Amino acid sequence: MIQALKNRDKKISITGLGYVGLQLAVAFAKHFAVIGFDIDRKRVDQLQNKMDHTGELDQDAFEGCDLRFTHDPDDLKQAHFHIIAVPTDIDEYKTPDLKPLLNATLNIGHILKPGDVVVFESTVYPGCTEEECLPVLVQASGLKAGVDFKYGYSPERINPGDKERRLQDIQKIVSGNDAESLKLIGSVYSTVINAGLHYATSIKVAEAAKAIENTQRDINISFINEMAILFDKIGINTSEVIEAASTKWNFHSYQPGLVGGHCISVDPFYLIHKARQVDFFPQLIAAGRNVNDFIPHFIAKKVVQTLIEKGKNPGHCRVLVMGVTFKENVPDISYSKVIDMVRELNSYSISLDLIDPYADSKEVEKRYGLLLKAQPDTGVYDAVIVAVGHQEFRALSPVELKGFARDELLLFDIKGVYKVEGLDFYWKL
């Protein structure tokens, strides 16, 4: 198949054109004929005009690509190597929501042909590909898995907003249902991955590797977050503690903060779900997630406590929140922990103004019922919370920040963007 793909006698399809799928589609389309599919017609229309609202790719990235975008699942029939890269979420009970993944799998199952290959990139728990997705492919296609079609799993490693470590610069894990499929899948991905491939011994191993990558970060950050709460009560600076501890060669430095987004704040629940299926409760994973979920509430209460200590009635205060996306310099508001902090502040009847140069105001209002201001007002705020370290916020001077304040500037710098010098009141997590 690899030669037929290179000759463009056969095509690659990519289902899901978010952060992961779009970058894959563009990279592959430099070498192969690619069909990019997404159920979001607006997204497809934008991409057809070489517009990527995520900001990951500029128009030049689409040049020289043999790439067709579509929202019609029937167009997937033209492809023979299928990649599924749709997001995997959690529901209100914090259990895996596989509906988007299984719906995408069903679409591929309906058009699957003998000799085709299906590769999953969506983050899942160990066993999900073979236990949940594979039966859907088999039932919808009427084909025999591993005989009539091959399948595998290659977890995504896209880091949104990272302009240095791009898709081709990050080593890729690949896995397949047998040696033949593993070799084929590897030969396709090696065409676009310069950093090399790691050939996992099984699909479950590849799934588990992805799950623990982000869960490990969640646990490590939760430890630092818990220490930040402790050090705040003691009255010492967390950054100074980390700086001092980092002088030892085997200390791993992490920074405290709001831990949101699709990956770190979601993946641990996939492992917890799988653990419960085998009658095991992973206490450390759950504890880490609980700590990180508590941080937005801790920050909000710190703001309220400070306002009261300064002789202000929170219900009569106006506070500016700078940033609502889940991380700096990206427009994605999914699983943003800033929203949890905002809701906690709202419970104290504080009047809030929210600004963010990256977030789509209509999307914020639709998803969270919150309004974004185009620009902050001057001389009206009792406190300013820098929740996200966007580059535009980092460029502000102490004088500009003071211009937002009603009188004394109470600055809560969650990301540690600013230096203490020249500020009336400064608090950092």
Coordinates of C-alpha atoms in Angstrom, one line a residue:
M1 CA 0.0 0.0 0.0
I2 CA 2.8 2.5 0.8
Q3 CA 3.9 2.6 -2.8
A4 CA 0.3 3.1 -4.0
L5 CA -0.1 6.0 -1.5
K6 CA 3.2 7.6 -2.7
N7 CA 2.0 7.2 -6.3
R8 CA -1.3 8.7 -5.2
D9 CA -3.2 5.8 -6.6
K10 CA -4.6 5.4 -3.1
K11 CA -5.5 8.2 -0.6
I12 CA -5.3 8.9 3.1
S13 CA -8.4 10.1 5.0
I14 CA -8.2 12.0 8.3
T15 CA -11.4 12.3 10.4
G16 CA -11.4 15.3 12.8
L17 CA -9.7 18.5 11.8
G18 CA -8.8 20.0 15.2
Y19 CA -5.3 20.6 16.5
V20 CA -4.2 17.1 15.7
G21 CA -6.1 16.2 12.6
L22 CA -5.3 19.4 10.6
Q23 CA -1.6 19.3 11.3
L24 CA -1.5 15.6 10.2
A25 CA -3.5 16.3 7.1
V26 CA -1.3 19.2 6.0
A27 CA 1.9 17.2 6.8
F28 CA 0.7 14.1 4.9
A29 CA -0.6 16.1 2.0
K30 CA 2.9 17.2 1.1
H31 CA 3.6 13.5 0.2
F32 CA 0.2 11.9 -0.4
A33 CA -3.3 12.6 -1.6
V34 CA -5.3 13.4 1.5
I35 CA -9.0 13.8 2.3
G36 CA -9.7 15.9 5.5
F37 CA -13.1 15.2 7.0
D38 CA -14.9 17.0 9.8
I39 CA -18.6 17.2 10.7
D40 CA -18.3 20.9 11.4
R41 CA -19.3 22.6 8.1
K42 CA -18.0 26.0 9.3
R43 CA -14.6 24.5 10.1
V44 CA -14.5 22.9 6.7
D45 CA -15.5 26.1 4.9
Q46 CA -12.7 28.0 6.7
L47 CA -10.1 25.4 5.9
Q48 CA -11.1 25.4 2.2
N49 CA -10.2 29.1 2.3
K50 CA -6.9 28.2 4.1
M51 CA -8.0 29.7 7.4
D52 CA -7.2 28.0 10.6
H53 CA -9.0 29.6 13.6
T54 CA -6.8 27.7 16.1
G55 CA -3.8 29.8 14.9
E56 CA -1.6 26.7 14.6
L57 CA -1.2 27.0 10.8
D58 CA -0.9 30.1 8.6
Q59 CA -2.0 30.2 5.0
D60 CA 1.4 29.4 3.7
A61 CA 1.3 26.0 5.4
F62 CA -1.4 24.9 2.9
E63 CA 0.7 25.5 -0.1
G64 CA 1.8 22.5 -2.1
C65 CA -0.7 20.2 -0.4
D66 CA -2.7 17.6 -2.2
L67 CA -5.5 18.1 0.3
R68 CA -9.3 18.2 0.0
F69 CA -11.6 19.2 2.8
T70 CA -15.1 17.8 3.1
H71 CA -18.0 17.4 5.6
D72 CA -19.6 14.6 3.5
P73 CA -18.7 11.1 4.9
D74 CA -19.3 9.5 1.6
D75 CA -16.1 11.1 0.3
L76 CA -14.2 8.9 2.7
K77 CA -14.9 6.0 0.3
Q78 CA -12.1 7.3 -1.9
A79 CA -9.5 6.6 0.8
H80 CA -7.7 3.4 1.8
F81 CA -5.6 4.5 4.8
H82 CA -7.9 6.1 7.4
I83 CA -6.8 8.1 10.5
I84 CA -9.3 9.0 13.2
A85 CA -8.3 12.0 15.3
V86 CA -11.4 13.3 17.0
P87 CA -11.4 14.7 20.5
T88 CA -12.2 12.4 23.5
D89 CA -14.0 14.2 26.3
I90 CA -15.6 13.3 29.7
D91 CA -19.2 13.7 30.7
E92 CA -20.7 15.5 33.7
Y93 CA -19.8 12.5 35.8
K94 CA -16.2 12.6 34.7
T95 CA -16.4 9.4 32.9
P96 CA -15.2 8.9 29.3
D97 CA -17.5 10.3 26.6
L98 CA -16.7 8.1 23.6
K99 CA -19.7 9.2 21.4
P100 CA -17.6 11.4 19.0
L101 CA -15.0 8.6 18.7
L102 CA -17.5 5.9 18.1
N103 CA -19.5 8.0 15.6
A104 CA -16.4 8.7 13.7
T105 CA -15.5 5.0 13.8
L106 CA -19.0 4.2 12.5
N107 CA -18.5 6.5 9.5
I108 CA -15.3 4.7 8.6
G109 CA -17.0 1.3 9.1
H110 CA -19.7 2.2 6.6
I111 CA -17.1 2.8 3.8
L112 CA -14.4 0.3 4.9
K113 CA -13.1 -1.9 2.1
P114 CA -11.0 -5.0 2.0
G115 CA -7.3 -4.1 2.2
D116 CA -8.0 -0.8 4.1
V117 CA -6.1 0.3 7.2
V118 CA -7.6 2.2 10.2
V119 CA -5.4 4.1 12.7
F120 CA -6.7 5.7 15.8
E121 CA -5.0 8.8 17.3
S122 CA -7.6 9.9 19.8
T123 CA -6.6 9.6 23.5
V124 CA -8.3 6.7 25.1
Y125 CA -7.7 4.2 27.9
P126 CA -5.8 0.9 27.4
G127 CA -8.1 -1.5 25.6
C128 CA -10.5 1.0 24.1
T129 CA -9.4 0.6 20.5
E130 CA -9.9 -3.2 20.5
E131 CA -12.8 -3.4 22.9
E132 CA -14.9 -0.5 21.8
C133 CA -13.9 0.8 18.4
L134 CA -13.1 -2.5 16.6
P135 CA -16.5 -4.1 17.1
V136 CA -18.1 -1.0 15.5
L137 CA -15.8 -1.3 12.5
V138 CA -16.6 -4.9 12.1
Q139 CA -20.3 -4.6 12.5
A140 CA -20.6 -1.6 10.1
S141 CA -18.4 -3.0 7.4
G142 CA -19.1 -6.7 7.6
L143 CA -15.4 -7.4 7.3
K144 CA -13.1 -9.5 9.5
A145 CA -10.7 -7.5 11.6
G146 CA -7.0 -8.3 11.0
V147 CA -7.9 -10.3 7.9
D148 CA -9.9 -8.1 5.6
F149 CA -8.6 -4.9 7.1
K150 CA -5.7 -3.8 9.3
Y151 CA -5.8 -1.5 12.3
G152 CA -3.5 0.3 14.7
Y153 CA -3.1 3.1 17.2
S154 CA -0.7 6.0 17.1
P155 CA -1.3 8.5 20.0
E156 CA -1.2 12.2 19.1
R157 CA 1.6 14.4 20.6
I158 CA 0.6 17.8 19.4
N159 CA 1.3 20.6 21.8
P160 CA -1.0 23.6 21.0
G161 CA 0.7 26.9 20.8
D162 CA 4.2 25.4 20.6
K163 CA 6.0 26.8 17.6
E164 CA 9.3 25.0 18.3
R165 CA 8.2 21.4 18.8
R166 CA 6.0 20.8 15.8
L167 CA 4.4 17.5 14.6
Q168 CA 7.5 16.4 12.6
D169 CA 9.8 17.2 15.5
I170 CA 8.2 14.9 18.1
Q171 CA 8.9 11.2 18.2
K172 CA 5.8 9.2 17.3
I173 CA 4.5 6.0 18.9
V174 CA 3.0 3.6 16.4
S175 CA 1.3 0.2 17.0
G176 CA -0.6 -2.3 14.9
N177 CA -2.6 -5.5 15.2
D178 CA 0.2 -7.6 13.8
A179 CA 3.7 -7.3 12.4
E180 CA 2.6 -6.5 8.9
S181 CA 0.2 -3.7 9.9
L182 CA 2.9 -2.2 12.3
K183 CA 5.4 -2.1 9.4
L184 CA 2.9 -0.5 7.1
I185 CA 1.7 2.1 9.6
G186 CA 5.3 2.9 10.5
S187 CA 6.2 3.4 6.8
V188 CA 3.4 5.9 6.4
Y189 CA 4.1 7.9 9.5
S190 CA 7.9 7.9 9.0
T191 CA 7.3 9.9 5.8
V192 CA 6.4 13.0 7.9
I193 CA 8.0 12.4 11.3
N194 CA 11.6 13.5 11.3
A195 CA 12.2 12.7 15.0
G196 CA 11.7 9.0 14.5
L197 CA 9.2 6.4 15.5
H198 CA 8.8 4.2 18.6
Y199 CA 7.2 0.8 17.7
A200 CA 5.0 -0.3 20.6
T201 CA 4.7 -4.0 21.3
S202 CA 0.9 -3.8 21.3
I203 CA -2.0 -1.4 20.8
K204 CA -2.7 -1.5 24.5
V205 CA 0.8 -0.4 25.3
A206 CA 0.6 2.5 22.9
E207 CA -2.8 3.6 24.5
A208 CA -1.4 3.3 28.0
A209 CA 1.7 5.3 27.1
K210 CA -0.3 8.2 25.9
A211 CA -2.6 8.1 29.0
I212 CA 0.3 8.2 31.5
E213 CA 2.2 11.0 29.7
N214 CA -0.4 13.5 30.7
T215 CA -1.4 11.9 33.9
Q216 CA 2.2 12.0 35.1
R217 CA 2.2 15.8 34.5
D218 CA -1.1 16.2 36.3
I219 CA 0.2 14.4 39.4
N220 CA 3.5 16.4 39.4
I221 CA 1.7 19.7 39.0
S222 CA -0.8 18.7 41.7
F223 CA 2.1 18.2 44.2
I224 CA 3.4 21.7 43.4
N225 CA -0.1 23.2 43.6
E226 CA -0.6 21.5 47.0
M227 CA 2.8 22.9 48.2
A228 CA 1.8 26.4 46.9
I229 CA -1.3 26.3 49.1
L230 CA 0.9 25.2 52.1
F231 CA 3.5 27.9 51.4
D232 CA 0.9 30.5 51.1
K233 CA -0.4 29.7 54.6
I234 CA 3.2 29.6 55.9
G235 CA 4.0 32.9 54.2
I236 CA 6.8 32.0 51.9
N237 CA 7.2 32.4 48.1
T238 CA 6.6 29.2 46.1
S239 CA 8.8 30.3 43.2
E240 CA 11.7 31.0 45.6
V241 CA 11.3 27.5 47.1
I242 CA 11.3 25.9 43.6
E243 CA 14.3 27.9 42.6
A244 CA 16.2 26.8 45.6
A245 CA 15.2 23.1 45.3
S246 CA 16.1 23.2 41.6
T247 CA 19.8 23.5 42.5
K248 CA 19.8 19.8 43.2
W249 CA 20.4 17.7 40.1
N250 CA 17.5 15.3 40.5
F251 CA 14.8 17.7 41.4
H252 CA 12.2 18.1 38.7
S253 CA 10.9 21.6 38.4
Y254 CA 7.2 22.2 37.9
Q255 CA 5.2 25.5 38.3
P256 CA 1.9 25.8 40.1
G257 CA -1.2 27.0 38.2
L258 CA -4.5 26.2 36.7
V259 CA -4.5 22.8 35.0
G260 CA -7.0 22.6 32.3
G261 CA -7.3 21.7 28.6
H262 CA -8.2 18.5 26.8
C263 CA -5.2 16.6 27.8
I264 CA -4.0 17.0 31.4
S265 CA -7.3 17.6 33.0
V266 CA -9.2 14.8 31.1
D267 CA -6.8 11.9 30.5
P268 CA -6.5 10.9 34.2
F269 CA -10.2 10.2 34.2
Y270 CA -9.7 7.7 31.4
L271 CA -7.2 5.8 33.4
I272 CA -9.4 5.9 36.5
H273 CA -12.3 4.6 34.4
K274 CA -10.2 1.6 33.2
A275 CA -8.9 0.9 36.6
R276 CA -12.4 0.7 38.0
Q277 CA -13.3 -1.8 35.3
V278 CA -10.6 -4.2 36.7
D279 CA -11.6 -3.5 40.4
F280 CA -8.7 -1.2 41.2
F281 CA -8.9 2.4 42.5
P282 CA -5.9 4.5 41.6
Q283 CA -5.7 6.7 44.7
L284 CA -2.7 8.9 43.6
I285 CA -4.3 9.8 40.2
A286 CA -7.6 10.7 41.8
A287 CA -5.9 12.7 44.6
G288 CA -3.9 14.7 42.0
R289 CA -6.9 15.5 40.0
N290 CA -8.8 16.6 43.1
V291 CA -6.0 19.0 44.1
N292 CA -5.8 20.5 40.6
D293 CA -9.6 20.9 40.5
F294 CA -9.5 22.7 43.8
I295 CA -7.0 25.4 42.7
P296 CA -9.5 27.7 40.9
H297 CA -11.6 27.8 44.1
F298 CA -8.5 28.4 46.3
I299 CA -7.5 31.4 44.1
A300 CA -11.0 32.9 44.1
K301 CA -11.2 32.7 47.9
K302 CA -7.7 34.3 48.2
V303 CA -9.0 37.2 46.1
V304 CA -12.1 37.6 48.3
Q305 CA -10.1 37.3 51.5
T306 CA -7.7 40.0 50.3
L307 CA -10.5 42.3 49.3
I308 CA -12.0 42.0 52.8
E309 CA -8.6 42.5 54.5
K310 CA -8.3 45.7 52.4
G311 CA -11.6 46.9 53.9
K312 CA -13.6 46.3 50.7
N313 CA -17.0 44.7 50.4
P314 CA -16.6 42.0 47.7
G315 CA -20.2 42.5 46.6
H316 CA -19.4 46.2 45.8
C317 CA -16.1 45.3 44.1
R318 CA -15.2 45.2 40.4
V319 CA -12.5 42.8 39.3
L320 CA -10.7 42.4 36.0
V321 CA -9.9 38.8 34.8
M322 CA -7.2 38.7 32.1
G323 CA -7.4 35.5 30.1
V324 CA -10.0 32.7 29.8
T325 CA -8.3 30.2 27.5
F326 CA -6.8 27.0 28.9
K327 CA -3.3 28.1 28.1
E328 CA -1.3 31.1 26.8
N329 CA -1.4 32.2 23.2
V330 CA -4.1 29.8 22.0
P331 CA -7.8 30.4 21.4
D332 CA -9.0 27.1 22.9
I333 CA -11.4 27.6 25.9
S334 CA -12.1 23.9 26.4
Y335 CA -11.8 22.7 30.0
S336 CA -10.4 26.1 31.0
K337 CA -10.1 26.2 34.8
V338 CA -10.3 30.0 34.6
I339 CA -14.0 29.5 34.1
D340 CA -14.2 27.6 37.5
M341 CA -12.5 30.5 39.2
V342 CA -14.8 33.0 37.6
R343 CA -17.9 31.1 38.7
E344 CA -16.5 30.9 42.3
L345 CA -15.9 34.7 42.2
N346 CA -19.5 35.2 40.9
S347 CA -20.8 33.4 43.9
Y348 CA -19.5 36.3 46.0
S349 CA -21.5 38.8 43.9
I350 CA -18.3 40.3 42.6
S351 CA -18.7 42.3 39.3
L352 CA -16.3 40.8 36.8
D353 CA -14.9 42.0 33.5
L354 CA -13.2 39.3 31.3
I355 CA -10.8 40.0 28.5
D356 CA -8.8 37.7 26.2
P357 CA -7.2 38.6 22.9
Y358 CA -7.4 35.0 21.7
A359 CA -10.7 33.7 22.8
D360 CA -13.8 34.0 20.5
S361 CA -16.3 36.0 22.4
K362 CA -19.3 34.3 20.8
E363 CA -17.9 30.9 21.7
V364 CA -17.3 32.0 25.3
E365 CA -20.9 33.2 25.6
K366 CA -22.4 30.2 24.0
R367 CA -20.4 27.6 26.0
Y368 CA -20.2 29.3 29.4
G369 CA -22.7 32.1 29.3
L370 CA -20.0 34.7 30.0
L371 CA -19.3 38.0 28.2
L372 CA -15.9 39.2 27.0
K373 CA -15.0 42.8 26.9
A374 CA -12.9 44.1 23.9
Q375 CA -10.8 46.2 26.2
P376 CA -10.6 46.8 30.0
D377 CA -11.8 50.0 31.5
T378 CA -9.3 52.4 33.3
G379 CA -9.4 53.4 36.9
V380 CA -12.3 51.2 38.0
Y381 CA -11.0 47.8 39.2
D382 CA -10.5 46.8 42.8
A383 CA -8.4 43.9 41.8
V384 CA -6.8 42.5 38.6
I385 CA -6.3 38.7 38.1
V386 CA -3.8 37.7 35.4
A387 CA -5.1 34.2 34.8
V388 CA -3.4 33.3 31.5
G389 CA 0.1 34.4 30.4
H390 CA -0.7 35.6 26.9
Q391 CA 2.2 37.5 25.3
E392 CA 0.0 40.7 25.1
F393 CA -0.4 40.6 28.9
R394 CA 3.3 40.0 29.5
A395 CA 4.1 43.2 27.5
L396 CA 2.2 45.4 30.0
S397 CA 4.2 47.5 32.4
P398 CA 3.4 48.2 36.1
V399 CA 2.3 51.7 35.1
E400 CA -0.2 50.3 32.6
L401 CA -1.5 47.8 35.1
K402 CA -1.9 50.5 37.7
G403 CA -4.0 52.4 35.2
F404 CA -6.7 49.7 35.5
A405 CA -7.0 50.1 39.3
R406 CA -9.6 52.3 41.2
D407 CA -6.9 53.2 43.7
E408 CA -4.4 50.7 45.0
L409 CA -3.6 48.0 42.5
L410 CA -4.3 44.5 43.9
L411 CA -2.6 42.2 41.4
F412 CA -3.1 38.4 41.5
D413 CA -0.6 37.0 39.1
I414 CA -1.5 33.3 38.7
K415 CA 1.1 32.6 36.0
G416 CA 3.9 34.7 37.6
V417 CA 4.1 37.0 34.6
Y418 CA 5.3 40.1 36.3
K419 CA 8.0 41.2 38.7
V420 CA 7.1 42.5 42.1
E421 CA 8.9 45.8 41.7
G422 CA 6.7 48.8 41.2
L423 CA 3.4 47.1 42.3
D424 CA 1.3 48.1 45.2
F425 CA 0.1 44.6 46.1
Y426 CA 1.3 41.4 44.4
W427 CA 0.3 37.8 45.0
K428 CA 1.4 34.8 43.0
L429 CA 0.3 31.2 43.3

